[in-house]
Tab-separated table of C-alpha atoms in Angstrom:
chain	number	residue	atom	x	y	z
A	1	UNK	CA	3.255	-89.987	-246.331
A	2	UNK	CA	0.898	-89.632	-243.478
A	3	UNK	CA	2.117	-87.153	-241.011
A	4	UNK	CA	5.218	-85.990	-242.905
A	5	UNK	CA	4.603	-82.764	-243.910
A	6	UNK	CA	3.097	-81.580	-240.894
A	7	UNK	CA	6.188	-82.611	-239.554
A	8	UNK	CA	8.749	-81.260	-241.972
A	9	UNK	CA	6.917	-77.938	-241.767
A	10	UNK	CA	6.873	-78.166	-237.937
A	11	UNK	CA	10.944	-78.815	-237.571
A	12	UNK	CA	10.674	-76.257	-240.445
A	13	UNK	CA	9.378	-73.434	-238.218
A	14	UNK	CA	11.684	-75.109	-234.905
A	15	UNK	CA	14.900	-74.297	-236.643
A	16	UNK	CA	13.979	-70.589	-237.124
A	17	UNK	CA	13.288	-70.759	-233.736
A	18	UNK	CA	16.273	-72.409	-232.602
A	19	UNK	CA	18.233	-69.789	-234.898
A	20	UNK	CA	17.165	-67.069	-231.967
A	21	UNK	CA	19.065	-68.833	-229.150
A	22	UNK	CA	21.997	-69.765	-232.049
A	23	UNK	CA	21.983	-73.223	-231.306
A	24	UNK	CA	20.934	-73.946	-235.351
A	25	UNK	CA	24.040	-72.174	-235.925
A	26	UNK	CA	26.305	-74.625	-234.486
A	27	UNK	CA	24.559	-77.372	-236.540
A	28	UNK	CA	24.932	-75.374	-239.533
A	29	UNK	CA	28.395	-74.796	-239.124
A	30	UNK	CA	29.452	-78.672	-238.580
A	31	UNK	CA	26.824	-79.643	-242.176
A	32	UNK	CA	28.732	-76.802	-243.699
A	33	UNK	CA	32.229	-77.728	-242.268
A	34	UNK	CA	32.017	-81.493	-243.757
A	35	UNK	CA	30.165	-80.946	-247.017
A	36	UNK	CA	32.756	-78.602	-247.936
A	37	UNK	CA	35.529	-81.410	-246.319
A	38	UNK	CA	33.926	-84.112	-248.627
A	39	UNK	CA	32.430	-82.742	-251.458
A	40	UNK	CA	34.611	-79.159	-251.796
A	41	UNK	CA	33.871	-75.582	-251.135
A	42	UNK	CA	31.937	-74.783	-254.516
A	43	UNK	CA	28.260	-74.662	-254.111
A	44	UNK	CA	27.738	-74.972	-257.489
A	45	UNK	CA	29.650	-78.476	-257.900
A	46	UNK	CA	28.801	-79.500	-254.285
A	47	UNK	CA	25.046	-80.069	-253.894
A	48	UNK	CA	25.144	-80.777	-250.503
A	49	UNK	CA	26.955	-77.653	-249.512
A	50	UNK	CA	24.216	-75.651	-251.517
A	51	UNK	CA	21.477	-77.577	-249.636
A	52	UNK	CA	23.295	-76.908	-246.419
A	53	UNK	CA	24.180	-72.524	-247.069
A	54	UNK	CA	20.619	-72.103	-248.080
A	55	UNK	CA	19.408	-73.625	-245.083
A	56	UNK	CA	21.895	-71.297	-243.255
A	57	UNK	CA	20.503	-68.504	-245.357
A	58	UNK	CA	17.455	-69.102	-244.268
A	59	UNK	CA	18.112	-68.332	-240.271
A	60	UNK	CA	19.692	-65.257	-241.622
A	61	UNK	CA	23.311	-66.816	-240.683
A	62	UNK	CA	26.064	-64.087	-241.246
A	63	UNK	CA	28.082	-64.521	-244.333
A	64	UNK	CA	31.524	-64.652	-242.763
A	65	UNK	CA	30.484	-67.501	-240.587
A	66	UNK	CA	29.369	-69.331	-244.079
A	67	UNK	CA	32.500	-68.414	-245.346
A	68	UNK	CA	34.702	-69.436	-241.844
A	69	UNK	CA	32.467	-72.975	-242.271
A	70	UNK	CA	33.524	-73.506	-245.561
A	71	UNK	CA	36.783	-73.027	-244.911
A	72	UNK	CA	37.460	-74.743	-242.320
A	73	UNK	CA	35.930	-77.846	-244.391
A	74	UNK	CA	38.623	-77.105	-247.100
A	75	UNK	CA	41.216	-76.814	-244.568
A	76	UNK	CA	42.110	-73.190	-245.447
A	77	UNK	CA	41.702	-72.423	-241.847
A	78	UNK	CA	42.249	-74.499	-238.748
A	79	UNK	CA	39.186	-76.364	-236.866
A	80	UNK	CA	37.871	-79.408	-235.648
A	81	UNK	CA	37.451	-82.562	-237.726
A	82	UNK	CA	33.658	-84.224	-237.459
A	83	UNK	CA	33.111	-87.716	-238.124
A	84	UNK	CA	29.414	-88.108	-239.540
A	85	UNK	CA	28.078	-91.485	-237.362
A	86	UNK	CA	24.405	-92.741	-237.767
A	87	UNK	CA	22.245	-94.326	-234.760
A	88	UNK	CA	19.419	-96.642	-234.933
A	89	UNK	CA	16.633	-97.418	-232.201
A	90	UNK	CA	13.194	-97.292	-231.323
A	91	UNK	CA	10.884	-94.631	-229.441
A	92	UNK	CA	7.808	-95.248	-227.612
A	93	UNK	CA	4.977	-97.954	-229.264
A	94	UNK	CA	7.785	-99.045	-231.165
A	95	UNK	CA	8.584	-95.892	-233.580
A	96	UNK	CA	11.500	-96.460	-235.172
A	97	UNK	CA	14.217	-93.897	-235.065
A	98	UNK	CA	17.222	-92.589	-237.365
A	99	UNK	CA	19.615	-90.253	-235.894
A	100	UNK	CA	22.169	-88.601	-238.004
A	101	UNK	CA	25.474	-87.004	-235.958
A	102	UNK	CA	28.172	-85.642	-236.205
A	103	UNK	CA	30.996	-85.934	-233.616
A	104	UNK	CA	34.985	-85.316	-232.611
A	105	UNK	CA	34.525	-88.264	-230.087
A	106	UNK	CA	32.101	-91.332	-230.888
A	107	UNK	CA	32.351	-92.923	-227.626
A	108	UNK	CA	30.725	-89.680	-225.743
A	109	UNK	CA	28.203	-89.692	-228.080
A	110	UNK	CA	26.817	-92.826	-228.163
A	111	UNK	CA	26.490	-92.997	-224.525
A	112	UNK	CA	24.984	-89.557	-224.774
A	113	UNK	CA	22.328	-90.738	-227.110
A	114	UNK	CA	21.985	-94.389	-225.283
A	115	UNK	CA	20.825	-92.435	-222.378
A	116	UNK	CA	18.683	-90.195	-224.132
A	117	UNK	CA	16.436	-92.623	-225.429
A	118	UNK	CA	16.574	-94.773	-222.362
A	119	UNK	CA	15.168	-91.851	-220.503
A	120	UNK	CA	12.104	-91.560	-222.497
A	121	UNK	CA	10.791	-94.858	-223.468
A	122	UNK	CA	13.341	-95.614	-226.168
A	123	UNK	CA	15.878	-98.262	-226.901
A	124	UNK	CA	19.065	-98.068	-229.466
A	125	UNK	CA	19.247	-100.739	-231.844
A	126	UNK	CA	22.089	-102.467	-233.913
A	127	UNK	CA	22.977	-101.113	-237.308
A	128	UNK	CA	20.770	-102.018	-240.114
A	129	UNK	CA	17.721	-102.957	-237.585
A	130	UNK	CA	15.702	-99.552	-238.928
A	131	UNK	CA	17.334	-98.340	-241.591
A	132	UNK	CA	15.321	-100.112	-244.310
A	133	UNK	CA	12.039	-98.495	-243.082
A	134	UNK	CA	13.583	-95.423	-244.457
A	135	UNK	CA	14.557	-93.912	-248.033
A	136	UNK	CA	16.575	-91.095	-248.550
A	137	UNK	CA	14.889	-88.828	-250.849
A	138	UNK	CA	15.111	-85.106	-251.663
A	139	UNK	CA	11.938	-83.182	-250.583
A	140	UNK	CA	10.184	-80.029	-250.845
A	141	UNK	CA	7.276	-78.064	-249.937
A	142	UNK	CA	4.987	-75.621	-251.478
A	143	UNK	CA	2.632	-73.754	-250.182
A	144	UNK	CA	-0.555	-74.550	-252.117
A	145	UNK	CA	-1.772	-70.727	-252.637
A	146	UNK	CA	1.116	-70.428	-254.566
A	147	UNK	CA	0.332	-72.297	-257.638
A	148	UNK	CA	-2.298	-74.395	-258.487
A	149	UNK	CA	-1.724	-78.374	-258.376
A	150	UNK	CA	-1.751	-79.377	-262.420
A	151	UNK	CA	0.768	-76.470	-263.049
A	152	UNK	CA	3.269	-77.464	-259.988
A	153	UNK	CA	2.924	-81.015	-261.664
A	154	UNK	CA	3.949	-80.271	-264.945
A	155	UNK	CA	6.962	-77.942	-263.771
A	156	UNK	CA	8.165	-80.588	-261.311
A	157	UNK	CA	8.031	-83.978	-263.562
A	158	UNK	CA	9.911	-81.601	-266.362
A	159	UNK	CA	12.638	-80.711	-263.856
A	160	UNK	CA	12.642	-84.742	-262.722
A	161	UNK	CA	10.672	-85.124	-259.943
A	162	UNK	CA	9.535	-88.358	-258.876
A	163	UNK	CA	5.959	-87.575	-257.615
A	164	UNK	CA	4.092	-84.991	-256.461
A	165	UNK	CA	1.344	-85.417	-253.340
A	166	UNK	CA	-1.812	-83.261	-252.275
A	167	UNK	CA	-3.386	-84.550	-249.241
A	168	UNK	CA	-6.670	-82.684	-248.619
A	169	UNK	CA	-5.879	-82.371	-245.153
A	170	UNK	CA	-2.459	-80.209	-245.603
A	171	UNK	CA	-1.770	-76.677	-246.759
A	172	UNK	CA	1.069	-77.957	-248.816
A	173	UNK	CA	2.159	-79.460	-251.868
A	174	UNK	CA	4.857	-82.184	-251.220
A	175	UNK	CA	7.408	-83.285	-254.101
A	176	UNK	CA	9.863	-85.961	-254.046
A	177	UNK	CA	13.009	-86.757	-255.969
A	178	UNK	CA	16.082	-88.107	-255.963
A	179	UNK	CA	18.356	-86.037	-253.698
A	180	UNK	CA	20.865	-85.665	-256.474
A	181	UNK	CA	17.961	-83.694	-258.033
A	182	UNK	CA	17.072	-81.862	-255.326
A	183	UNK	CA	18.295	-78.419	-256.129
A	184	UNK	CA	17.385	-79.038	-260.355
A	185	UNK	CA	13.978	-79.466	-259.182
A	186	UNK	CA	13.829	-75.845	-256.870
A	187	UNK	CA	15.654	-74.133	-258.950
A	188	UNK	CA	13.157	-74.940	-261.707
A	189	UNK	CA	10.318	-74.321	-259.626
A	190	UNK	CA	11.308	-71.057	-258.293
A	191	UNK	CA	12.615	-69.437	-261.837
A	192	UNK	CA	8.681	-69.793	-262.464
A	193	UNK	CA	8.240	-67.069	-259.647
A	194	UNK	CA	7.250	-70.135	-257.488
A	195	UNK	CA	8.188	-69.479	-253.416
A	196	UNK	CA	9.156	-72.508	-252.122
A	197	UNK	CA	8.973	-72.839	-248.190
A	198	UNK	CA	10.921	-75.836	-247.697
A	199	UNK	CA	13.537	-78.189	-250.073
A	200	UNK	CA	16.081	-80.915	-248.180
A	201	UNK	CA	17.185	-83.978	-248.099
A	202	UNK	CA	15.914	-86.199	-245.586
A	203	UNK	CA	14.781	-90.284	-245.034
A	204	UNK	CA	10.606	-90.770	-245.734
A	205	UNK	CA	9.794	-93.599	-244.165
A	206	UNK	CA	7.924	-96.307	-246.451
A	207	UNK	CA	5.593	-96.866	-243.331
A	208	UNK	CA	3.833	-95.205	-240.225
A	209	UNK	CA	3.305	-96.243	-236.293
A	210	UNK	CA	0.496	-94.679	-235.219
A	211	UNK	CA	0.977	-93.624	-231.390
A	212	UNK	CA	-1.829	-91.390	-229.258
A	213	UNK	CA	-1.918	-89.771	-225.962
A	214	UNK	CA	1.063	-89.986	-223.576
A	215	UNK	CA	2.582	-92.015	-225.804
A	216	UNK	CA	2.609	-89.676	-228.528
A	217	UNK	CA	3.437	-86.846	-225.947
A	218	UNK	CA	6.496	-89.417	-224.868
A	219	UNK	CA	7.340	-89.068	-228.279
A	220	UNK	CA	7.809	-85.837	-229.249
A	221	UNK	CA	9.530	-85.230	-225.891
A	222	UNK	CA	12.218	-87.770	-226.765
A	223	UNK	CA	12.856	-86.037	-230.419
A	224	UNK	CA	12.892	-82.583	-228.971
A	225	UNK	CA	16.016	-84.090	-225.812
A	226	UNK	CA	17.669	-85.818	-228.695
A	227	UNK	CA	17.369	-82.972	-231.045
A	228	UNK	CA	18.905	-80.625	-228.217
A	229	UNK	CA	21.825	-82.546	-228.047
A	230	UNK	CA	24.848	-80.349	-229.886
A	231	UNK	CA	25.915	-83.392	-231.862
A	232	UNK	CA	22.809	-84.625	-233.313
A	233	UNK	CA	22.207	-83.158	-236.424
A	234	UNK	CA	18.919	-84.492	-237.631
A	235	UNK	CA	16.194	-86.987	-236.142
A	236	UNK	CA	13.889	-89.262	-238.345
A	237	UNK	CA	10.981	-91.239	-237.306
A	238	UNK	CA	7.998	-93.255	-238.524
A	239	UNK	CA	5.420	-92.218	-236.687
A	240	UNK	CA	1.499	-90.889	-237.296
A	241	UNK	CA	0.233	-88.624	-234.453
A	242	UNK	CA	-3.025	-86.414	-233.878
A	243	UNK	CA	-2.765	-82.975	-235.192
A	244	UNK	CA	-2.987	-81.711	-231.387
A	245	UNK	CA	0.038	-83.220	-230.555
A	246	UNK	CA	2.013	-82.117	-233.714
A	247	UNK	CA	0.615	-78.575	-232.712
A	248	UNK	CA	2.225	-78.655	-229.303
A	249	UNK	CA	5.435	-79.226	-230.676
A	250	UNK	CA	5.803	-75.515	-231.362
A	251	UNK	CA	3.603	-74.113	-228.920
């Protein structure tokens, strides 16, 4: 896990500040939008939407545009129809890359993201060439002055976590699951007056790439262009940098 919930906590603290321009919002609206399209526009029988409107909570989204998202998913009101398309590549020193989109017009955005990584020292790849490196797993984090590490054990296993990790070198608690569990195992958590500060779904990857110096500033450049781009809905990558250049990421 080395790395990951630096990182998590990091694209945590982005999105908040992404919320100011209202560029998150957009984002939000599309996840929103085709949860409620596949899944339907009940929270409570649609775990993805639920993942997606507390995340939109979170940014302090209005509830009418919740609302508009939703339906516009269900088709109660008009809007466009996104197609959810995933891209594979490699960054600098050979980080491998997932990007999830979501698009009215594939062709623009593959060329969009071709260039993107081409730009900075990156390469896309054919489907399947990454993918394995990842698993898609349901995470969250907790603070670690919130509750000490034997109790946050027993009260995630009971609610069906997987695992539960304290590395000495983080300020939080990271517990994984299934992401069909994900919202069991906060909801659990947080009736035992438990804050948590982050729960998702995203891909952990089962190994690292280490990368330093310009290479690791390379990086995090080419995340942050791909991440601007208004279709790309989330980046993943498997790589280990110094704590310096995680810390730049939101200076």
């Amino acid at each position: 896990m080395a790395g990951h919930s630096k990182w998590a906590q990091i694209k945590h603290k982005k999105a908040h500040v992404d919320a100011k321009k209202g560029k998150i919002f957009t984002k939000l609206v599309k996840e929103i939008s085709v949860a409620a399209r596949l899944g339907g526009g009940d929270p409570e029988k649609n775990p993805r939407l639920r993942v997606a409107i507390d995340k939109a909570r979170e940014v302090n989204m209005p509830m009418d545009n919740i609302k508009r998202a939703i339906m516009k998913g269900t088709g109660e009101l008009a809007g466009t129809s996104y197609e959810e398309v995933v891209y594979e590549g490699y960054g600098p020193g050979g980080v491998a890359l997932l990007i999830e989109a979501m698009t009215d017009n594939k062709n623009r955005t593959v060329s969009d993201i071709r260039h993107i990584l081409t730009k900075h020292g990156g390469s896309i790849g054919e489907s399947g060439c990454v993918s394995w490196i990842f698993d898609k797993k349901g995470y969250i984090l907790i603070d670690k002055k919130a509750v000490d590490e034997d109790t946050l054990i027993s009260l995630a296993l009971e609610a069906g976590a997987e695992d539960v990790k304290n590395d000495p070198t983080e300020d939080n608690y990271e517990i994984i699951m299934s992401p069909e569990d994900l919202n069991t195992v906060k909801s659990h958590i947080e009736a035992s007056g438990i804050s948590v500060s982050l729960a998702e779904v995203t891909m952990l990857p089962k190994n690292y790439v280490s990368v330093e110096g310009d290479v690791a500033d390379q990086m995090l450049k080419l995340i942050d262009a791909l991440e601007e781009h208004d279709d790309v809905q989330n980046v993943y990558a498997n790589f280990d940098i110094p704590d310096e250049a995680m810390n730049k990421a939101v200076a």
